[in-house]
Amino acid sequence: MTHDEHLVKARRIVASLEKLSLESDAMCVIDGAVIAGYNLGNALLHRHGVLPDVEHANTPSKLPVAPAQLPTAIQPAFAAFTELERLRLEHVRSPGACDTTLAKRAWQLLDEIRHAAS
Amino acid sequence: MNIAMHLERAAAFERALARLDPVEDTELFVVFLMRAGTHRVNAALHALGLTSGVMGGAAGKIGDLNHTYKPKLDVALPPAMQQAFKHLSLLENLRPEFVRGPRVLDHAMADACRAAYAGIRAHTDSILGAGVTP
């Protein structure tokens, strides 16, 4: 997808996330935030010439280069995305409990990525 | 994860799905259906003794599947699990176009997704037994 298509998808996913409860849907908030992050992260990778429109990285752990080798301007966004991916690993894909605090943290991290992509 | 946790997680995704519209919220609708289905499939595989509920696997059996194809499960599946896998694959195969791609579900496709998930529930419930919860 193109940079603009990714941003359209990300806006849709953020609107969907806003329908979820931080308290009772905490795990789903984290999972959904990573899906939004996928689109925002790839928008940034396209915008900054790291990947062409036809190539994508699912998450920071799947990047073709180490995060430290990304353009400096997008390193903070990918640092946030890395932590978001870790939350998903520990609390969505593993038995770690989820709560409102973690859901709020997921939103904070997502907002950092959104700010970078705006 | 053990069977009870898989079923709790499936129920959690189902509760979130109840807040979503399949057309407006296509991306999370597809992902959460897939997640809920994956948890039910994992619960049924553990109940059959084909995989282990221990993280990373144990006693020569692999642990939880992330997807129908990952990690590779080299065992013969009973017919009910084959059907559950078929339904789950349908949901997984929507990701390239509808989650990572630009398409949005229409109502007919949304019904097909719901039918796939109902199929997963029916086939895994038949394995987990009448006392399945939640």
CSV table of C-alpha atoms in Angstrom, one decimal:
chain,number,residue,atom,x,y,z
A,1,MET,CA,0.0,0.0,0.0
A,2,THR,CA,1.0,3.6,-0.4
A,3,HIS,CA,1.9,6.0,2.4
A,4,ASP,CA,-1.6,7.6,2.1
A,5,GLU,CA,-3.4,4.3,2.1
A,6,HIS,CA,-1.6,3.3,5.2
A,7,LEU,CA,-2.7,6.5,6.9
A,8,VAL,CA,-6.3,5.9,5.9
A,9,LYS,CA,-6.2,2.4,7.4
A,10,ALA,CA,-4.5,3.6,10.5
A,11,ARG,CA,-7.2,6.3,11.1
A,12,ARG,CA,-9.9,3.6,10.7
A,13,ILE,CA,-8.2,1.3,13.2
A,14,VAL,CA,-7.8,4.1,15.7
A,15,ALA,CA,-11.5,4.9,15.4
A,16,SER,CA,-12.2,1.2,16.1
A,17,LEU,CA,-9.9,1.2,19.1
A,18,GLU,CA,-11.8,4.1,20.5
A,19,LYS,CA,-14.9,1.9,20.7
A,20,LEU,CA,-13.1,-0.5,23.1
A,21,SER,CA,-13.0,-0.3,26.9
A,22,LEU,CA,-9.7,0.3,28.5
A,23,GLU,CA,-10.9,-1.8,31.5
A,24,SER,CA,-12.6,-4.8,30.0
A,25,ASP,CA,-10.9,-4.9,26.5
A,26,ALA,CA,-7.3,-4.1,27.6
A,27,MET,CA,-5.8,-7.1,25.8
A,28,CYS,CA,-7.7,-6.2,22.6
A,29,VAL,CA,-6.6,-2.6,22.9
A,30,ILE,CA,-2.9,-3.7,22.9
A,31,ASP,CA,-3.4,-6.1,20.0
A,32,GLY,CA,-5.3,-3.5,18.0
A,33,ALA,CA,-2.7,-0.8,18.7
A,34,VAL,CA,-0.1,-3.0,17.1
A,35,ILE,CA,-2.3,-3.3,14.0
A,36,ALA,CA,-2.6,0.5,13.8
A,37,GLY,CA,1.2,0.6,14.4
A,38,TYR,CA,1.7,-1.7,11.4
A,39,ASN,CA,0.1,0.9,9.1
A,40,LEU,CA,1.6,4.0,10.7
A,41,GLY,CA,5.1,2.3,10.8
A,42,ASN,CA,4.9,1.4,7.2
A,43,ALA,CA,3.7,4.8,6.2
A,44,LEU,CA,6.9,6.2,7.9
A,45,LEU,CA,9.1,3.6,6.2
A,46,HIS,CA,7.7,4.6,2.8
A,47,ARG,CA,7.9,8.3,3.5
A,48,HIS,CA,11.5,8.1,4.6
A,49,GLY,CA,12.6,5.8,1.8
A,50,VAL,CA,13.4,2.8,3.9
A,51,LEU,CA,11.0,0.5,2.0
A,52,PRO,CA,9.2,1.0,-1.3
A,53,ASP,CA,5.4,0.9,-1.4
A,54,VAL,CA,5.3,-2.8,-2.3
A,55,GLU,CA,7.4,-4.0,0.7
A,56,HIS,CA,6.3,-3.9,4.3
A,57,ALA,CA,7.5,-4.8,7.7
A,58,ASN,CA,4.9,-6.3,10.1
A,59,THR,CA,6.5,-5.1,13.3
A,60,PRO,CA,9.9,-3.6,14.5
A,61,SER,CA,11.3,-7.1,15.1
A,62,LYS,CA,10.7,-7.8,11.3
A,63,LEU,CA,12.4,-4.7,10.0
A,64,PRO,CA,15.0,-5.2,7.2
A,65,VAL,CA,17.5,-3.1,9.2
A,66,ALA,CA,18.1,-2.7,12.9
A,67,PRO,CA,16.0,0.2,14.5
A,68,ALA,CA,19.2,2.1,15.2
A,69,GLN,CA,19.9,2.1,11.4
A,70,LEU,CA,16.6,3.7,10.6
A,71,PRO,CA,16.5,7.4,9.6
A,72,THR,CA,17.0,9.4,12.8
A,73,ALA,CA,13.7,11.2,12.4
A,74,ILE,CA,11.7,8.0,12.7
A,75,GLN,CA,13.7,6.2,15.4
A,76,PRO,CA,11.6,7.5,18.3
A,77,ALA,CA,8.4,6.3,16.6
A,78,PHE,CA,9.9,2.9,16.1
A,79,ALA,CA,11.2,2.8,19.7
A,80,ALA,CA,7.6,3.3,20.8
A,81,PHE,CA,6.4,0.6,18.3
A,82,THR,CA,9.1,-1.8,19.7
A,83,GLU,CA,7.6,-1.3,23.2
A,84,LEU,CA,4.1,-1.8,21.8
A,85,GLU,CA,5.2,-5.1,20.2
A,86,ARG,CA,6.7,-6.2,23.5
A,87,LEU,CA,3.4,-5.5,25.2
A,88,ARG,CA,1.7,-7.7,22.7
A,89,LEU,CA,4.2,-10.5,23.1
A,90,GLU,CA,3.9,-10.5,26.9
A,91,HIS,CA,0.2,-9.8,27.4
A,92,VAL,CA,-1.6,-10.9,24.2
A,93,ARG,CA,0.6,-13.8,22.9
A,94,SER,CA,1.6,-14.9,26.4
A,95,PRO,CA,-0.4,-15.5,29.6
A,96,GLY,CA,0.6,-12.2,31.1
A,97,ALA,CA,-2.4,-10.4,32.6
A,98,CYS,CA,-3.8,-7.2,31.0
A,99,ASP,CA,-5.2,-4.3,32.8
A,100,THR,CA,-6.2,-0.7,32.3
A,101,THR,CA,-2.7,0.6,33.0
A,102,LEU,CA,-1.3,-1.5,30.2
A,103,ALA,CA,-4.1,-0.4,27.8
A,104,LYS,CA,-3.4,3.2,28.6
A,105,ARG,CA,0.3,2.6,28.0
A,106,ALA,CA,-0.5,1.1,24.6
A,107,TRP,CA,-2.5,4.2,23.7
A,108,GLN,CA,0.4,6.4,24.8
A,109,LEU,CA,2.8,4.5,22.6
A,110,LEU,CA,0.4,4.5,19.7
A,111,ASP,CA,-0.1,8.3,20.1
A,112,GLU,CA,3.7,8.7,19.8
A,113,ILE,CA,3.7,6.8,16.5
A,114,ARG,CA,0.6,8.7,15.3
A,115,HIS,CA,2.3,12.0,16.0
A,116,ALA,CA,5.4,11.0,14.1
A,117,ALA,CA,3.3,10.0,11.1
A,118,SER,CA,1.1,13.0,11.0
B,1,MET,CA,-1.5,-21.5,27.6
B,2,ASN,CA,-3.8,-24.0,29.2
B,3,ILE,CA,-7.3,-24.7,27.9
B,4,ALA,CA,-9.1,-22.5,30.4
B,5,MET,CA,-6.9,-19.5,29.5
B,6,HIS,CA,-7.5,-20.0,25.8
B,7,LEU,CA,-11.2,-20.0,26.3
B,8,GLU,CA,-11.1,-16.9,28.5
B,9,ARG,CA,-9.0,-15.2,25.8
B,10,ALA,CA,-11.4,-16.2,23.1
B,11,ALA,CA,-14.3,-14.8,25.2
B,12,ALA,CA,-12.4,-11.6,25.7
B,13,PHE,CA,-12.0,-11.1,21.9
B,14,GLU,CA,-15.7,-12.0,21.5
B,15,ARG,CA,-16.7,-9.3,23.9
B,16,ALA,CA,-14.6,-6.7,22.0
B,17,LEU,CA,-16.1,-8.0,18.7
B,18,ALA,CA,-19.6,-7.2,20.1
B,19,ARG,CA,-18.6,-3.5,20.2
B,20,LEU,CA,-17.4,-3.5,16.5
B,21,ASP,CA,-19.1,-3.2,13.2
B,22,PRO,CA,-17.7,-5.5,10.5
B,23,VAL,CA,-17.7,-2.9,7.8
B,24,GLU,CA,-16.7,0.3,9.8
B,25,ASP,CA,-14.2,-1.8,11.8
B,26,THR,CA,-13.2,-4.3,9.2
B,27,GLU,CA,-9.5,-4.5,10.3
B,28,LEU,CA,-10.0,-5.3,14.0
B,29,PHE,CA,-13.1,-7.3,13.2
B,30,VAL,CA,-11.1,-9.7,11.1
B,31,VAL,CA,-8.1,-9.8,13.5
B,32,PHE,CA,-10.2,-10.4,16.6
B,33,LEU,CA,-12.3,-13.1,14.9
B,34,MET,CA,-9.0,-14.7,13.9
B,35,ARG,CA,-7.6,-14.4,17.4
B,36,ALA,CA,-10.7,-15.8,19.1
B,37,GLY,CA,-10.7,-18.7,16.6
B,38,THR,CA,-7.1,-19.4,17.1
B,39,HIS,CA,-7.6,-19.6,20.9
B,40,ARG,CA,-10.5,-22.1,20.4
B,41,VAL,CA,-8.4,-24.2,18.0
B,42,ASN,CA,-5.5,-24.2,20.5
B,43,ALA,CA,-7.9,-25.3,23.3
B,44,ALA,CA,-9.2,-28.1,21.2
B,45,LEU,CA,-5.8,-29.3,20.1
B,46,HIS,CA,-4.7,-29.4,23.8
B,47,ALA,CA,-7.8,-31.3,24.7
B,48,LEU,CA,-7.0,-33.9,22.0
B,49,GLY,CA,-3.5,-34.2,23.3
B,50,LEU,CA,-2.0,-33.1,20.0
B,51,THR,CA,-0.2,-30.1,21.3
B,52,SER,CA,0.9,-28.9,24.7
B,53,GLY,CA,-0.5,-26.1,26.8
B,54,VAL,CA,3.0,-25.6,28.2
B,55,MET,CA,4.6,-22.5,26.7
B,56,GLY,CA,7.1,-23.6,24.1
B,57,GLY,CA,5.8,-27.2,24.1
B,58,ALA,CA,6.6,-30.2,26.2
B,59,ALA,CA,6.8,-34.0,26.1
B,60,GLY,CA,7.6,-34.0,22.5
B,61,LYS,CA,4.6,-31.9,21.5
B,62,ILE,CA,4.7,-28.4,20.2
B,63,GLY,CA,3.0,-25.6,22.1
B,64,ASP,CA,0.4,-23.1,20.9
B,65,LEU,CA,-0.2,-22.3,17.3
B,66,ASN,CA,0.0,-18.7,16.3
B,67,HIS,CA,-1.8,-19.6,13.0
B,68,THR,CA,-3.0,-22.7,11.3
B,69,TYR,CA,0.5,-22.9,9.6
B,70,LYS,CA,2.7,-21.6,12.3
B,71,PRO,CA,4.4,-23.5,13.8
B,72,LYS,CA,3.9,-26.4,11.5
B,73,LEU,CA,1.8,-29.1,13.1
B,74,ASP,CA,2.8,-32.5,11.8
B,75,VAL,CA,0.0,-34.7,13.2
B,76,ALA,CA,-3.1,-36.2,11.7
B,77,LEU,CA,-6.1,-34.1,12.6
B,78,PRO,CA,-9.5,-35.6,13.2
B,79,PRO,CA,-12.3,-34.4,10.9
B,80,ALA,CA,-13.7,-31.8,13.3
B,81,MET,CA,-10.2,-30.2,13.6
B,82,GLN,CA,-9.7,-30.2,9.9
B,83,GLN,CA,-13.0,-28.3,9.5
B,84,ALA,CA,-12.0,-25.8,12.3
B,85,PHE,CA,-8.7,-25.3,10.5
B,86,LYS,CA,-10.5,-24.7,7.2
B,87,HIS,CA,-12.7,-22.0,8.8
B,88,LEU,CA,-9.7,-20.4,10.6
B,89,SER,CA,-7.7,-20.3,7.4
B,90,LEU,CA,-10.5,-18.4,5.7
B,91,LEU,CA,-10.1,-15.7,8.4
B,92,GLU,CA,-6.3,-15.7,8.2
B,93,ASN,CA,-6.4,-15.3,4.4
B,94,LEU,CA,-8.3,-12.1,4.7
B,95,ARG,CA,-5.4,-10.3,6.3
B,96,PRO,CA,-3.4,-9.4,3.2
B,97,GLU,CA,-6.3,-7.5,1.6
B,98,PHE,CA,-8.4,-6.4,4.5
B,99,VAL,CA,-6.0,-5.8,7.4
B,100,ARG,CA,-2.8,-5.0,5.7
B,101,GLY,CA,-4.4,-4.0,2.4
B,102,PRO,CA,-6.9,-1.3,1.5
B,103,ARG,CA,-10.2,-3.4,1.2
B,104,VAL,CA,-13.1,-3.1,3.5
B,105,LEU,CA,-15.7,-5.9,4.2
B,106,ASP,CA,-19.1,-5.7,2.7
B,107,HIS,CA,-22.1,-7.2,4.5
B,108,ALA,CA,-22.0,-10.5,2.6
B,109,MET,CA,-18.4,-11.0,3.5
B,110,ALA,CA,-19.1,-10.1,7.1
B,111,ASP,CA,-21.7,-12.8,7.2
B,112,ALA,CA,-19.2,-15.2,5.7
B,113,CYS,CA,-16.7,-14.3,8.5
B,114,ARG,CA,-19.3,-14.8,11.2
B,115,ALA,CA,-20.2,-18.2,9.7
B,116,ALA,CA,-16.5,-19.2,9.7
B,117,TYR,CA,-16.2,-18.3,13.3
B,118,ALA,CA,-19.5,-20.1,14.1
B,119,GLY,CA,-17.9,-23.1,12.4
B,120,ILE,CA,-14.8,-22.9,14.5
B,121,ARG,CA,-16.9,-22.7,17.7
B,122,ALA,CA,-19.1,-25.7,16.7
B,123,HIS,CA,-16.2,-27.9,15.8
B,124,THR,CA,-14.0,-27.1,18.7
B,125,ASP,CA,-17.0,-27.3,21.1
B,126,SER,CA,-17.6,-30.8,19.9
B,127,ILE,CA,-14.1,-31.7,21.0
B,128,LEU,CA,-14.1,-29.7,24.2
B,129,GLY,CA,-17.4,-31.2,25.3
B,130,ALA,CA,-20.7,-30.0,26.7
B,131,GLY,CA,-19.0,-28.5,29.8
B,132,VAL,CA,-17.0,-26.0,27.8
B,133,THR,CA,-16.7,-22.6,29.3
B,134,PRO,CA,-16.9,-19.7,29.2
